[in-house]
Amino acid sequence: MNKERDYSIDIFKGLLVIGMVYCHILQFFSDPMVFTGAQRVIDVVNIVTFTGFVFSFGYVGQLAYYNKPFKAVYGRMLSTALKMLIAFYISGTYYRLFLDRKPLNWSTIKPILILQDIPGWSEFLISFSLIMLVGLVLFKPLTWLVERKFKFWVVVLLLLITTYLPYDKVTVNQLGLLIGTRKFASFPVVQYFPYYLIGMYAARYKLGWNWKFIVGSLAASGIFITYVIAKQGLPERFPPSIYWILSSAFLLYVYYLAAKMLVTSMKYTSFLRVLGQNVLLYLLLSNIMIFTLKHNQEQLLLSSLEGFWFDMGVLLLISFFIRITISTKFNTKVALKSEGVNH
């Protein structure tokens, strides 16, 4: 199985992890009024990161799931979605306890469990979970669709039109997670799903340097840039406008091609690959660390450079946790084997 693994997508996800944790650190511990460069970093990372992860889910799904029988993979897909859901529960609860200083009781936890309350900086985790569940529910239609290129791109375009849904009328929180709402910040599944499909497409047809994708991604991001110039500001992100959804197309393709190039230097990309292979753990533990530190160090202020080194420190610390966990498991197995204990 390892021989078949596409390490480029691990590198791709690793780059996204670095960016997302860096962005969160700057959002909590930097002030754009003091450090003007911080907001530019935040904007760029916001543009590419979530769509990048959605793309990677589709890419990995095509390689690991969609080319296999449904019965053989549905359990793994469901397990992945549940892990992301639990990560949301943990992160969301931490946010409410440490940053909102709410009491640890049922009235605090219950709304999070039933997705009535979507705490900040945790909403991406529940969206990850729901995207995986939709990919599972639509397993057979998606498998059929990716084999029919014309119909595939028609569906992608139709999904983009959903950014014009009347968000104001969506008042049910759980529905807002799927199709968008103005009640709270979210990454609605339907509007971002084109990137899941394009990820499937990239894996299915072994996408590399392709002039059509260069032109298409430039055109999509060009629409976003034209909007920014005309309006002198960014388009709506929560809920997403079509300009926001299109914004990441070119940067995402650049990330993808960069990962394809970096995979040739396996010796020097081991850290990125570890990040990419443990995305959920890094994002969850980094959130916990950031929330806890903000709770105790409210006045901490970091420049963009200091934030980057803090980012590296957090990621290296989590990497250490992973390493000692793996070492402990390995040593336990060796000890049991030497004692003649079989499982």
Short mmCIF file of N, CA and C in Angstrom, two decimals, residues 148-265:
data_model
loop_
_atom_site.label_atom_id
_atom_site.label_comp_id
_atom_site.label_asym_id
_atom_site.label_seq_id
_atom_site.Cartn_x
_atom_site.Cartn_y
_atom_site.Cartn_z
N ARG A 148 -17.30 11.05 -16.47
CA ARG A 148 -17.99 11.74 -17.58
C ARG A 148 -17.64 13.23 -17.52
N LYS A 149 -16.59 13.59 -18.24
CA LYS A 149 -15.97 14.91 -18.08
C LYS A 149 -16.93 16.07 -18.34
N PHE A 150 -17.71 16.00 -19.40
CA PHE A 150 -18.59 17.12 -19.72
C PHE A 150 -19.62 17.33 -18.61
N LYS A 151 -20.29 16.25 -18.22
CA LYS A 151 -21.29 16.34 -17.15
C LYS A 151 -20.63 16.79 -15.85
N PHE A 152 -19.41 16.35 -15.62
CA PHE A 152 -18.66 16.72 -14.42
C PHE A 152 -18.53 18.24 -14.31
N TRP A 153 -18.10 18.88 -15.38
CA TRP A 153 -17.88 20.33 -15.33
C TRP A 153 -19.19 21.11 -15.30
N VAL A 154 -20.24 20.53 -15.86
CA VAL A 154 -21.56 21.16 -15.76
C VAL A 154 -22.00 21.20 -14.30
N VAL A 155 -21.80 20.10 -13.59
CA VAL A 155 -22.17 20.03 -12.18
C VAL A 155 -21.34 21.02 -11.36
N VAL A 156 -20.05 21.13 -11.65
CA VAL A 156 -19.19 22.08 -10.95
C VAL A 156 -19.74 23.51 -11.11
N LEU A 157 -20.12 23.87 -12.33
CA LEU A 157 -20.66 25.20 -12.60
C LEU A 157 -21.99 25.41 -11.88
N LEU A 158 -22.83 24.38 -11.87
CA LEU A 158 -24.12 24.50 -11.19
C LEU A 158 -23.94 24.70 -9.68
N LEU A 159 -22.95 24.04 -9.12
CA LEU A 159 -22.69 24.20 -7.69
C LEU A 159 -22.21 25.62 -7.37
N LEU A 160 -21.47 26.22 -8.29
CA LEU A 160 -21.02 27.60 -8.08
C LEU A 160 -22.21 28.56 -8.01
N ILE A 161 -23.27 28.24 -8.73
CA ILE A 161 -24.46 29.10 -8.74
C ILE A 161 -25.14 29.11 -7.37
N THR A 162 -24.89 28.08 -6.56
CA THR A 162 -25.52 28.02 -5.23
C THR A 162 -25.02 29.14 -4.32
N THR A 163 -23.96 29.84 -4.72
CA THR A 163 -23.50 30.98 -3.92
C THR A 163 -24.50 32.14 -3.97
N TYR A 164 -25.50 32.03 -4.85
CA TYR A 164 -26.53 33.06 -4.95
C TYR A 164 -27.79 32.69 -4.18
N LEU A 165 -27.72 31.64 -3.38
CA LEU A 165 -28.87 31.27 -2.56
C LEU A 165 -29.20 32.41 -1.59
N PRO A 166 -30.48 32.56 -1.23
CA PRO A 166 -30.87 33.62 -0.28
C PRO A 166 -30.45 33.24 1.15
N TYR A 167 -29.22 33.50 1.49
CA TYR A 167 -28.67 33.12 2.79
C TYR A 167 -29.48 33.67 3.96
N ASP A 168 -30.08 34.84 3.77
CA ASP A 168 -30.83 35.47 4.86
C ASP A 168 -31.99 34.60 5.34
N LYS A 169 -32.52 33.78 4.45
CA LYS A 169 -33.68 32.98 4.79
C LYS A 169 -33.33 31.66 5.49
N VAL A 170 -32.05 31.36 5.58
CA VAL A 170 -31.62 30.12 6.24
C VAL A 170 -31.42 30.41 7.72
N THR A 171 -32.36 29.97 8.53
CA THR A 171 -32.33 30.28 9.96
C THR A 171 -32.06 29.06 10.83
N VAL A 172 -32.06 27.89 10.24
CA VAL A 172 -31.75 26.67 10.99
C VAL A 172 -30.24 26.43 10.92
N ASN A 173 -29.60 26.39 12.06
CA ASN A 173 -28.14 26.30 12.10
C ASN A 173 -27.60 25.08 11.35
N GLN A 174 -28.24 23.93 11.58
CA GLN A 174 -27.76 22.71 10.94
C GLN A 174 -27.85 22.80 9.42
N LEU A 175 -28.92 23.43 8.91
CA LEU A 175 -29.05 23.61 7.48
C LEU A 175 -28.02 24.61 6.97
N GLY A 176 -27.73 25.61 7.78
CA GLY A 176 -26.73 26.61 7.40
C GLY A 176 -25.37 26.00 7.16
N LEU A 177 -25.05 24.93 7.90
CA LEU A 177 -23.76 24.25 7.70
C LEU A 177 -23.67 23.62 6.31
N LEU A 178 -24.83 23.29 5.74
CA LEU A 178 -24.86 22.64 4.42
C LEU A 178 -24.95 23.64 3.28
N ILE A 179 -25.78 24.68 3.43
CA ILE A 179 -26.01 25.58 2.29
C ILE A 179 -25.70 27.05 2.59
N GLY A 180 -25.23 27.33 3.81
CA GLY A 180 -24.84 28.70 4.14
C GLY A 180 -25.92 29.48 4.86
N THR A 181 -25.48 30.42 5.69
CA THR A 181 -26.39 31.26 6.46
C THR A 181 -25.64 32.50 6.91
N ARG A 182 -26.39 33.51 7.34
CA ARG A 182 -25.76 34.72 7.89
C ARG A 182 -25.79 34.72 9.42
N LYS A 183 -26.28 33.65 10.01
CA LYS A 183 -26.39 33.60 11.47
C LYS A 183 -25.05 33.42 12.16
N PHE A 184 -24.12 32.73 11.52
CA PHE A 184 -22.82 32.47 12.12
C PHE A 184 -21.82 32.16 11.00
N ALA A 185 -20.54 32.20 11.34
CA ALA A 185 -19.48 31.91 10.36
C ALA A 185 -19.45 30.41 10.08
N SER A 186 -19.47 30.06 8.81
CA SER A 186 -19.42 28.64 8.44
C SER A 186 -18.84 28.48 7.04
N PHE A 187 -18.47 27.25 6.75
CA PHE A 187 -17.98 26.90 5.41
C PHE A 187 -18.99 25.90 4.82
N PRO A 188 -20.06 26.40 4.20
CA PRO A 188 -21.13 25.51 3.76
C PRO A 188 -20.66 24.47 2.74
N VAL A 189 -21.13 23.26 2.93
CA VAL A 189 -20.68 22.12 2.14
C VAL A 189 -20.95 22.31 0.65
N VAL A 190 -22.17 22.70 0.31
CA VAL A 190 -22.57 22.76 -1.10
C VAL A 190 -21.71 23.74 -1.89
N GLN A 191 -21.49 24.92 -1.34
CA GLN A 191 -20.76 25.96 -2.06
C GLN A 191 -19.28 25.61 -2.25
N TYR A 192 -18.72 24.87 -1.32
CA TYR A 192 -17.30 24.49 -1.43
C TYR A 192 -17.09 23.14 -2.11
N PHE A 193 -18.17 22.43 -2.38
CA PHE A 193 -18.05 21.08 -2.92
C PHE A 193 -17.39 21.01 -4.31
N PRO A 194 -17.44 22.08 -5.13
CA PRO A 194 -16.71 22.02 -6.40
C PRO A 194 -15.24 21.65 -6.24
N TYR A 195 -14.64 22.08 -5.15
CA TYR A 195 -13.22 21.77 -4.94
C TYR A 195 -13.01 20.30 -4.57
N TYR A 196 -13.99 19.71 -3.92
CA TYR A 196 -13.94 18.27 -3.65
C TYR A 196 -13.97 17.50 -4.98
N LEU A 197 -14.88 17.92 -5.84
CA LEU A 197 -15.00 17.27 -7.15
C LEU A 197 -13.73 17.45 -7.97
N ILE A 198 -13.17 18.65 -7.97
CA ILE A 198 -11.96 18.90 -8.75
C ILE A 198 -10.79 18.10 -8.20
N GLY A 199 -10.77 17.90 -6.88
CA GLY A 199 -9.76 17.03 -6.29
C GLY A 199 -9.88 15.61 -6.79
N MET A 200 -11.11 15.11 -6.87
CA MET A 200 -11.35 13.78 -7.43
C MET A 200 -10.85 13.72 -8.88
N TYR A 201 -11.17 14.75 -9.62
CA TYR A 201 -10.78 14.83 -11.04
C TYR A 201 -9.26 14.80 -11.18
N ALA A 202 -8.57 15.58 -10.35
CA ALA A 202 -7.11 15.67 -10.42
C ALA A 202 -6.47 14.31 -10.16
N ALA A 203 -7.02 13.57 -9.20
CA ALA A 203 -6.48 12.24 -8.89
C ALA A 203 -6.84 11.22 -9.97
N ARG A 204 -8.08 11.29 -10.46
CA ARG A 204 -8.54 10.32 -11.46
C ARG A 204 -7.75 10.44 -12.76
N TYR A 205 -7.44 11.66 -13.17
CA TYR A 205 -6.76 11.86 -14.46
C TYR A 205 -5.30 12.27 -14.31
N LYS A 206 -4.76 12.05 -13.07
CA LYS A 206 -3.34 12.30 -12.81
C LYS A 206 -2.90 13.68 -13.30
N LEU A 207 -3.62 14.68 -12.83
CA LEU A 207 -3.38 16.04 -13.26
C LEU A 207 -1.97 16.51 -12.88
N GLY A 208 -1.30 17.11 -13.85
CA GLY A 208 -0.01 17.74 -13.60
C GLY A 208 -0.06 19.14 -14.18
N TRP A 209 1.01 19.54 -14.85
CA TRP A 209 1.01 20.83 -15.53
C TRP A 209 0.08 20.74 -16.73
N ASN A 210 -0.95 21.55 -16.73
CA ASN A 210 -1.95 21.47 -17.79
C ASN A 210 -2.37 22.89 -18.15
N TRP A 211 -2.18 23.26 -19.41
CA TRP A 211 -2.44 24.65 -19.81
C TRP A 211 -3.91 25.03 -19.63
N LYS A 212 -4.81 24.07 -19.81
CA LYS A 212 -6.23 24.37 -19.63
C LYS A 212 -6.52 24.74 -18.18
N PHE A 213 -5.89 24.03 -17.25
CA PHE A 213 -6.09 24.34 -15.84
C PHE A 213 -5.41 25.65 -15.46
N ILE A 214 -4.28 25.93 -16.08
CA ILE A 214 -3.62 27.22 -15.85
C ILE A 214 -4.55 28.36 -16.26
N VAL A 215 -5.09 28.26 -17.46
CA VAL A 215 -5.97 29.30 -17.98
C VAL A 215 -7.24 29.39 -17.14
N GLY A 216 -7.84 28.24 -16.84
CA GLY A 216 -9.08 28.22 -16.07
C GLY A 216 -8.91 28.78 -14.66
N SER A 217 -7.82 28.37 -14.00
CA SER A 217 -7.59 28.86 -12.63
C SER A 217 -7.25 30.34 -12.62
N LEU A 218 -6.49 30.79 -13.61
CA LEU A 218 -6.18 32.21 -13.72
C LEU A 218 -7.45 33.03 -13.97
N ALA A 219 -8.32 32.50 -14.81
CA ALA A 219 -9.57 33.20 -15.11
C ALA A 219 -10.44 33.30 -13.86
N ALA A 220 -10.52 32.20 -13.10
CA ALA A 220 -11.33 32.19 -11.88
C ALA A 220 -10.78 33.19 -10.86
N SER A 221 -9.48 33.12 -10.61
CA SER A 221 -8.87 34.06 -9.66
C SER A 221 -8.89 35.48 -10.20
N GLY A 222 -8.86 35.60 -11.52
CA GLY A 222 -8.93 36.93 -12.14
C GLY A 222 -10.26 37.61 -11.87
N ILE A 223 -11.34 36.84 -11.83
CA ILE A 223 -12.65 37.38 -11.51
C ILE A 223 -12.63 37.94 -10.08
N PHE A 224 -12.01 37.19 -9.18
CA PHE A 224 -11.87 37.64 -7.80
C PHE A 224 -11.05 38.93 -7.72
N ILE A 225 -9.92 38.96 -8.41
CA ILE A 225 -9.05 40.14 -8.37
C ILE A 225 -9.76 41.36 -8.95
N THR A 226 -10.51 41.15 -10.02
CA THR A 226 -11.28 42.25 -10.61
C THR A 226 -12.27 42.82 -9.61
N TYR A 227 -12.92 41.93 -8.86
CA TYR A 227 -13.87 42.37 -7.82
C TYR A 227 -13.14 43.20 -6.76
N VAL A 228 -11.99 42.71 -6.29
CA VAL A 228 -11.24 43.40 -5.25
C VAL A 228 -10.83 44.81 -5.70
N ILE A 229 -10.39 44.91 -6.95
CA ILE A 229 -9.98 46.21 -7.49
C ILE A 229 -11.18 47.15 -7.60
N ALA A 230 -12.28 46.60 -8.10
CA ALA A 230 -13.48 47.43 -8.30
C ALA A 230 -14.11 47.87 -6.98
N LYS A 231 -14.14 46.98 -6.01
CA LYS A 231 -14.81 47.27 -4.73
C LYS A 231 -13.86 47.77 -3.64
N GLN A 232 -12.55 47.73 -3.95
CA GLN A 232 -11.55 48.15 -2.96
C GLN A 232 -11.66 47.36 -1.65
N GLY A 233 -11.92 46.08 -1.80
CA GLY A 233 -12.02 45.23 -0.61
C GLY A 233 -12.32 43.80 -1.00
N LEU A 234 -12.22 42.91 -0.02
CA LEU A 234 -12.47 41.50 -0.28
C LEU A 234 -13.96 41.20 -0.38
N PRO A 235 -14.32 40.18 -1.15
CA PRO A 235 -15.74 39.79 -1.23
C PRO A 235 -16.17 39.09 0.05
N GLU A 236 -17.45 38.85 0.15
CA GLU A 236 -18.01 38.22 1.35
C GLU A 236 -17.50 36.80 1.50
N ARG A 237 -17.07 36.48 2.72
CA ARG A 237 -16.54 35.14 3.02
C ARG A 237 -17.53 34.29 3.81
N PHE A 238 -18.26 34.92 4.73
CA PHE A 238 -19.25 34.22 5.57
C PHE A 238 -20.61 34.89 5.42
N PRO A 239 -21.52 34.31 4.69
CA PRO A 239 -21.39 33.13 3.83
C PRO A 239 -20.66 33.50 2.54
N PRO A 240 -20.14 32.51 1.82
CA PRO A 240 -19.26 32.82 0.68
C PRO A 240 -20.01 33.30 -0.56
N SER A 241 -19.49 34.36 -1.15
CA SER A 241 -19.98 34.80 -2.46
C SER A 241 -19.23 34.00 -3.52
N ILE A 242 -19.68 34.06 -4.74
CA ILE A 242 -19.01 33.33 -5.82
C ILE A 242 -17.59 33.85 -6.00
N TYR A 243 -17.37 35.13 -5.74
CA TYR A 243 -16.03 35.70 -5.88
C TYR A 243 -15.07 35.09 -4.86
N TRP A 244 -15.57 34.87 -3.65
CA TRP A 244 -14.72 34.25 -2.64
C TRP A 244 -14.41 32.80 -3.01
N ILE A 245 -15.39 32.07 -3.47
CA ILE A 245 -15.18 30.67 -3.84
C ILE A 245 -14.16 30.55 -4.98
N LEU A 246 -14.21 31.47 -5.93
CA LEU A 246 -13.28 31.42 -7.07
C LEU A 246 -11.88 31.91 -6.72
N SER A 247 -11.76 32.66 -5.63
CA SER A 247 -10.51 33.36 -5.33
C SER A 247 -9.29 32.46 -5.25
N SER A 248 -9.45 31.26 -4.75
CA SER A 248 -8.29 30.41 -4.47
C SER A 248 -7.82 29.56 -5.64
N ALA A 249 -8.55 29.57 -6.75
CA ALA A 249 -8.29 28.63 -7.83
C ALA A 249 -6.83 28.59 -8.28
N PHE A 250 -6.26 29.75 -8.58
CA PHE A 250 -4.89 29.77 -9.10
C PHE A 250 -3.87 29.42 -8.02
N LEU A 251 -4.01 30.00 -6.81
CA LEU A 251 -3.08 29.70 -5.73
C LEU A 251 -3.12 28.22 -5.38
N LEU A 252 -4.30 27.65 -5.38
CA LEU A 252 -4.44 26.23 -5.07
C LEU A 252 -3.69 25.38 -6.10
N TYR A 253 -3.80 25.76 -7.37
CA TYR A 253 -3.10 25.01 -8.42
C TYR A 253 -1.60 25.17 -8.28
N VAL A 254 -1.15 26.36 -7.87
CA VAL A 254 0.29 26.59 -7.63
C VAL A 254 0.77 25.70 -6.49
N TYR A 255 0.01 25.64 -5.41
CA TYR A 255 0.34 24.76 -4.28
C TYR A 255 0.45 23.31 -4.76
N TYR A 256 -0.51 22.92 -5.56
CA TYR A 256 -0.58 21.54 -6.05
C TYR A 256 0.65 21.21 -6.89
N LEU A 257 1.01 22.09 -7.81
CA LEU A 257 2.17 21.86 -8.67
C LEU A 257 3.47 21.90 -7.86
N ALA A 258 3.51 22.79 -6.87
CA ALA A 258 4.69 22.86 -5.99
C ALA A 258 4.87 21.55 -5.24
N ALA A 259 3.77 20.99 -4.75
CA ALA A 259 3.84 19.71 -4.03
C ALA A 259 4.32 18.60 -4.95
N LYS A 260 3.88 18.62 -6.20
CA LYS A 260 4.32 17.62 -7.18
C LYS A 260 5.83 17.72 -7.42
N MET A 261 6.35 18.95 -7.40
CA MET A 261 7.79 19.15 -7.58
C MET A 261 8.57 18.75 -6.33
N LEU A 262 8.04 19.10 -5.16
CA LEU A 262 8.74 18.81 -3.91
C LEU A 262 8.82 17.32 -3.61
N VAL A 263 7.90 16.54 -4.15
CA VAL A 263 7.87 15.11 -3.85
C VAL A 263 9.12 14.41 -4.38
N THR A 264 9.82 15.04 -5.31
CA THR A 264 11.05 14.45 -5.84
C THR A 264 12.18 14.55 -4.82
N SER A 265 12.02 15.40 -3.80
CA SER A 265 13.04 15.56 -2.75
C SER A 265 12.51 14.98 -1.45
#
